[in-house]
Amino acid sequence: MSAPTAPRSSQTSTPVRDPEASRALFERAVAVTPGGVNSPVRAFNAVGGTPRFIASAQGAWLTDVDGHEYVDLICSWGPMLLGHAHPEVQAAVQAAVARGTSYGTPTTPEVELAEEIVARTPVERVRFTSSGTEATMSAIRLARGFTGRDVVIKFAGCYHGHVDALLASAGSGLATLAVPGTPGVPESATGLTVVLPYNDRAAVEAAFAEHGDRVACLITEAAAGNMGVVPPEPGFNAFLSEICRRHGALFVTDEVMTGFRATRQGYWGIDGAVEGWTPDLVTFGKVMGGGFPAAAFGGRADVMGRLAPEGPVYQAGTLSGNPIATTAGLTTLRLADDEVYAHIDAAATTIKAAVSEALSAEGVAHTVQSAGTMFSVFLTDGPVRDFADASRTDTAAYAAFFHAMLERNVYLPPSAYEAWFLSSAHDDRAISTVLDALPAAARAAAAAGGAA
Ligand SMILES: *Cc1c(COP(=O)(O)O)cnc(C)c1O
């Protein structure tokens, strides 16, 4: 399904004027909701200005409440692999809604979606949740329950949802037990979390040397995407898999972002499937929900068999495996064939080259990094290997770049540390809108101080 979902009538988008209606809604939102948003990444705090309130979306395009159209390079932060309002996904969801929306009993689409996930990925069994946060939280509980150990190792700059134990701050150095990264998380919740620099084998070896027989699991994004895209260095995930095995700890890859997005098998399709290793547990979300709240964790049959009601580790959810969400996810995954990934890959290749050319022309220091079809643009010299490198990105230059793109009908992530997402609906018109906007945005970035 790589064809655009609907032909566009107009050839040029409405010029972006003052977003009056968005501003009025934002004022109302701020009065009743902290920061006016229901997830912090949606706010414009990092770039300034007013977040656009989106009234509708079709294919690669968002339309805001002022009637402005934008090429969407957020794609709901990953889920919309086929673009917005895909006709077949919509039809399947509408048919499912007509049959009722939640029963609190097992249903057919849960089984079919689980089978689809098992067929594509290294997991043998899977359990659904409603969010990626719940999936990682549950995977950690299961790893602790299975091993009878408590310590969890994670990497600075890897985001695993807002799980207390995983919101530990960066910068704590080699194998130091972490301090909480946010008020509201007690030290007792992160006191068993070890935070290490990403892509640093020596740090991992030192942590296992110190805590080895206490480590329940090591959790890592299969390829880091939440500090911008920072792929694991070749062999890094294989090394993690091996050192976990050696110490009797479980290796947990978080594919909430990369799953069914980086490739049809997730990031594992790039390394594990080729190199011949499998993670013990994997978490999924985003694409597998087809734009609805659905996520999952899965893995080795013997580990998953420890979950209630088969085993003693408790985990549950009133809306887990919801029939509408699993129908949307199943329909999305069934449509996500090789052609879809090839289309997104080609679109990403075109945009990456054009961004780099535009920034180079203005002398703006930058690095473009990829993980399968995902990519991001750091406004700093590369390579970016870890969170410390990513933190050097020029956020003022990015803010200027972001607003210049927005004015030219392109909605980028309002943060310098995020991946840019494309879909199979990003057709020539959408891509050329992005390409046309780039030279002026690069000039704005240079003027804001991004020139090397
Ligand atoms: C988005 C994300 C999560 C959290 O998922 P939610 O559905 O937002 O709770 C966890 N891990 C990774 C890698 C993610 O990108």
Coordinates of N, CA, C and O in Angstrom, one line a residue, residues 320-386:
S320 N -6.7 -3.8 27.8 CA -5.6 -4.5 27.1 C -6.2 -5.4 26.0 O -7.1 -6.2 26.3
G321 N -5.6 -5.3 24.8 CA -6.1 -6.1 23.7 C -7.5 -5.6 23.2 O -8.2 -6.4 22.5
N322 N -7.8 -4.4 23.5 CA -9.1 -3.8 23.0 C -9.4 -4.1 21.5 O -8.5 -4.0 20.7
P323 N -10.6 -4.6 21.2 CA -10.9 -5.1 19.8 C -10.7 -4.0 18.8 O -10.3 -4.3 17.6
I324 N -11.0 -2.7 19.1 CA -10.8 -1.7 18.1 C -9.3 -1.4 17.8 O -8.9 -1.4 16.7
A325 N -8.6 -1.3 18.9 CA -7.1 -1.1 18.8 C -6.4 -2.2 18.1 O -5.6 -2.0 17.2
T326 N -6.8 -3.4 18.5 CA -6.1 -4.6 17.9 C -6.5 -4.7 16.4 O -5.7 -5.1 15.6
T327 N -7.7 -4.4 16.1 CA -8.1 -4.4 14.7 C -7.4 -3.4 13.8 O -6.9 -3.7 12.7
A328 N -7.2 -2.2 14.4 CA -6.4 -1.1 13.7 C -5.0 -1.6 13.5 O -4.4 -1.4 12.4
G329 N -4.4 -2.2 14.6 CA -3.0 -2.6 14.5 C -2.8 -3.8 13.5 O -1.9 -3.8 12.7
L330 N -3.8 -4.7 13.6 CA -3.7 -5.9 12.7 C -3.8 -5.5 11.2 O -3.0 -5.9 10.4
T331 N -4.8 -4.6 10.9 CA -5.0 -4.1 9.6 C -3.7 -3.4 9.1 O -3.3 -3.5 8.0
T332 N -3.2 -2.5 10.0 CA -2.0 -1.8 9.6 C -0.8 -2.7 9.3 O -0.2 -2.6 8.2
L333 N -0.6 -3.7 10.2 CA 0.5 -4.6 9.9 C 0.3 -5.5 8.7 O 1.3 -5.7 7.9
R334 N -0.9 -5.9 8.4 CA -1.1 -6.7 7.2 C -0.9 -5.9 5.9 O -0.5 -6.5 4.9
L335 N -1.1 -4.6 6.0 CA -0.9 -3.7 4.8 C 0.6 -3.3 4.7 O 1.0 -2.8 3.7
A336 N 1.3 -3.5 5.8 CA 2.7 -3.0 5.8 C 3.7 -4.0 5.2 O 4.4 -4.8 5.9
D337 N 3.6 -4.1 3.9 CA 4.4 -5.1 3.2 C 5.8 -4.4 2.8 O 6.1 -3.3 3.1
D338 N 6.6 -5.2 2.1 CA 7.9 -4.7 1.7 C 7.9 -3.4 0.9 O 8.7 -2.6 1.0
E339 N 6.8 -3.3 0.1 CA 6.7 -2.1 -0.7 C 6.5 -0.8 0.1 O 7.1 0.2 -0.2
V340 N 5.8 -1.0 1.2 CA 5.6 0.1 2.2 C 7.0 0.6 2.7 O 7.3 1.8 2.7
Y341 N 7.8 -0.4 3.2 CA 9.1 0.0 3.8 C 10.0 0.5 2.7 O 10.8 1.5 3.0
A342 N 9.9 0.0 1.5 CA 10.8 0.5 0.4 C 10.4 1.9 0.0 O 11.3 2.8 -0.2
H343 N 9.1 2.2 0.1 CA 8.7 3.6 -0.3 C 9.2 4.6 0.8 O 9.7 5.6 0.5
I344 N 9.0 4.2 2.1 CA 9.4 5.1 3.2 C 10.9 5.3 3.1 O 11.5 6.4 3.3
D345 N 11.6 4.2 2.8 CA 13.1 4.3 2.8 C 13.5 5.2 1.7 O 14.4 6.1 1.9
A346 N 12.9 5.1 0.5 CA 13.3 6.0 -0.6 C 12.9 7.5 -0.3 O 13.7 8.4 -0.5
A347 N 11.8 7.7 0.3 CA 11.4 9.1 0.7 C 12.4 9.6 1.7 O 12.8 10.8 1.6
A348 N 12.8 8.8 2.7 CA 13.8 9.2 3.7 C 15.1 9.5 3.1 O 15.7 10.5 3.4
T349 N 15.5 8.7 2.1 CA 16.8 9.0 1.4 C 16.8 10.3 0.7 O 17.8 11.1 0.8
T350 N 15.7 10.6 0.1 CA 15.6 11.9 -0.6 C 15.6 13.1 0.3 O 16.4 14.0 0.1
I351 N 14.9 13.0 1.4 CA 14.8 14.1 2.4 C 16.1 14.3 3.1 O 16.6 15.4 3.3
K352 N 16.7 13.1 3.5 CA 18.0 13.2 4.2 C 19.1 14.0 3.4 O 19.8 14.8 3.8
A353 N 19.1 13.6 2.1 CA 20.1 14.2 1.2 C 19.8 15.7 1.0 O 20.8 16.5 1.1
A354 N 18.6 16.0 0.9 CA 18.2 17.4 0.7 C 18.5 18.3 2.0 O 18.9 19.4 1.9
V355 N 18.2 17.7 3.1 CA 18.4 18.5 4.4 C 19.9 18.7 4.5 O 20.4 19.9 4.8
S356 N 20.7 17.7 4.2 CA 22.2 17.8 4.4 C 22.7 18.9 3.4 O 23.5 19.7 3.7
E357 N 22.2 18.8 2.2 CA 22.6 19.8 1.1 C 22.3 21.2 1.5 O 23.1 22.1 1.4
A358 N 21.0 21.4 2.0 CA 20.6 22.8 2.4 C 21.4 23.3 3.5 O 21.9 24.5 3.5
L359 N 21.7 22.5 4.5 CA 22.4 22.9 5.7 C 23.9 23.2 5.3 O 24.5 24.1 5.8
S360 N 24.4 22.3 4.5 CA 25.8 22.5 4.1 C 26.0 23.8 3.3 O 27.0 24.5 3.5
A361 N 25.0 24.1 2.5 CA 25.1 25.3 1.7 C 25.1 26.6 2.5 O 25.7 27.6 2.1
E362 N 24.6 26.5 3.7 CA 24.6 27.6 4.6 C 25.7 27.5 5.7 O 25.7 28.3 6.6
G363 N 26.5 26.4 5.6 CA 27.6 26.3 6.6 C 27.1 25.9 8.0 O 27.7 26.2 9.0
V364 N 25.9 25.2 8.1 CA 25.4 24.8 9.4 C 25.9 23.4 9.7 O 25.7 22.5 9.0
A365 N 26.6 23.3 10.9 CA 27.1 22.0 11.3 C 26.0 21.1 11.6 O 25.0 21.5 12.2
H366 N 26.0 19.9 11.0 CA 24.9 18.9 11.2 C 25.4 17.5 11.0 O 26.4 17.3 10.4
T367 N 24.6 16.6 11.5 CA 24.8 15.2 11.3 C 23.4 14.5 11.1 O 22.5 14.8 11.8
V368 N 23.3 13.7 10.0 CA 22.1 13.0 9.8 C 22.3 11.5 10.1 O 23.3 11.0 9.6
Q369 N 21.5 11.0 11.0 CA 21.7 9.6 11.4 C 20.5 8.8 11.2 O 19.4 9.3 11.3
S370 N 20.6 7.5 10.8 CA 19.5 6.6 10.5 C 19.5 5.3 11.3 O 20.5 4.9 11.7
A371 N 18.3 4.8 11.4 CA 18.1 3.4 11.9 C 17.0 2.8 11.1 O 15.8 3.1 11.3
G372 N 17.4 2.1 10.0 CA 16.4 1.6 9.1 C 15.7 2.8 8.5 O 16.4 3.8 8.0
T373 N 14.4 2.8 8.4 CA 13.7 4.0 7.8 C 13.6 5.2 8.7 O 13.1 6.2 8.2
M374 N 14.0 5.1 9.9 CA 13.9 6.3 10.8 C 15.2 7.1 10.7 O 16.3 6.6 10.4
F375 N 15.1 8.4 10.8 CA 16.3 9.2 10.8 C 16.1 10.5 11.6 O 14.9 10.8 12.0
S376 N 17.2 11.2 12.0 CA 17.0 12.5 12.6 C 18.2 13.3 12.2 O 19.3 12.8 11.7
V377 N 18.1 14.6 12.4 CA 19.1 15.6 12.0 C 19.6 16.3 13.3 O 18.8 16.9 14.0
F378 N 20.8 16.1 13.6 CA 21.4 16.8 14.8 C 22.1 18.0 14.2 O 22.9 17.9 13.3
L379 N 21.9 19.2 14.9 CA 22.6 20.4 14.5 C 23.9 20.5 15.3 O 24.1 21.3 16.1
T380 N 24.8 19.5 15.0 CA 26.1 19.5 15.6 C 27.0 18.5 14.7 O 26.4 17.7 14.0
D381 N 28.3 18.6 14.8 CA 29.1 17.7 14.1 C 29.0 16.3 14.7 O 28.8 16.1 15.8
G382 N 29.1 15.3 13.8 CA 29.0 13.9 14.2 C 30.3 13.3 14.4 O 31.3 13.9 14.2
P383 N 30.3 12.0 14.6 CA 29.1 11.2 14.8 C 28.5 11.4 16.2 O 29.3 11.7 17.1
V384 N 27.2 11.2 16.3 CA 26.6 11.2 17.6 C 26.4 9.8 18.1 O 25.7 9.0 17.5
R385 N 27.1 9.4 19.2 CA 27.2 8.0 19.6 C 26.4 7.8 20.9 O 26.0 6.7 21.3
D386 N 26.2 8.9 21.6 CA 25.5 8.8 22.9 C 24.8 10.1 23.3 O 24.8 11.0 22.5

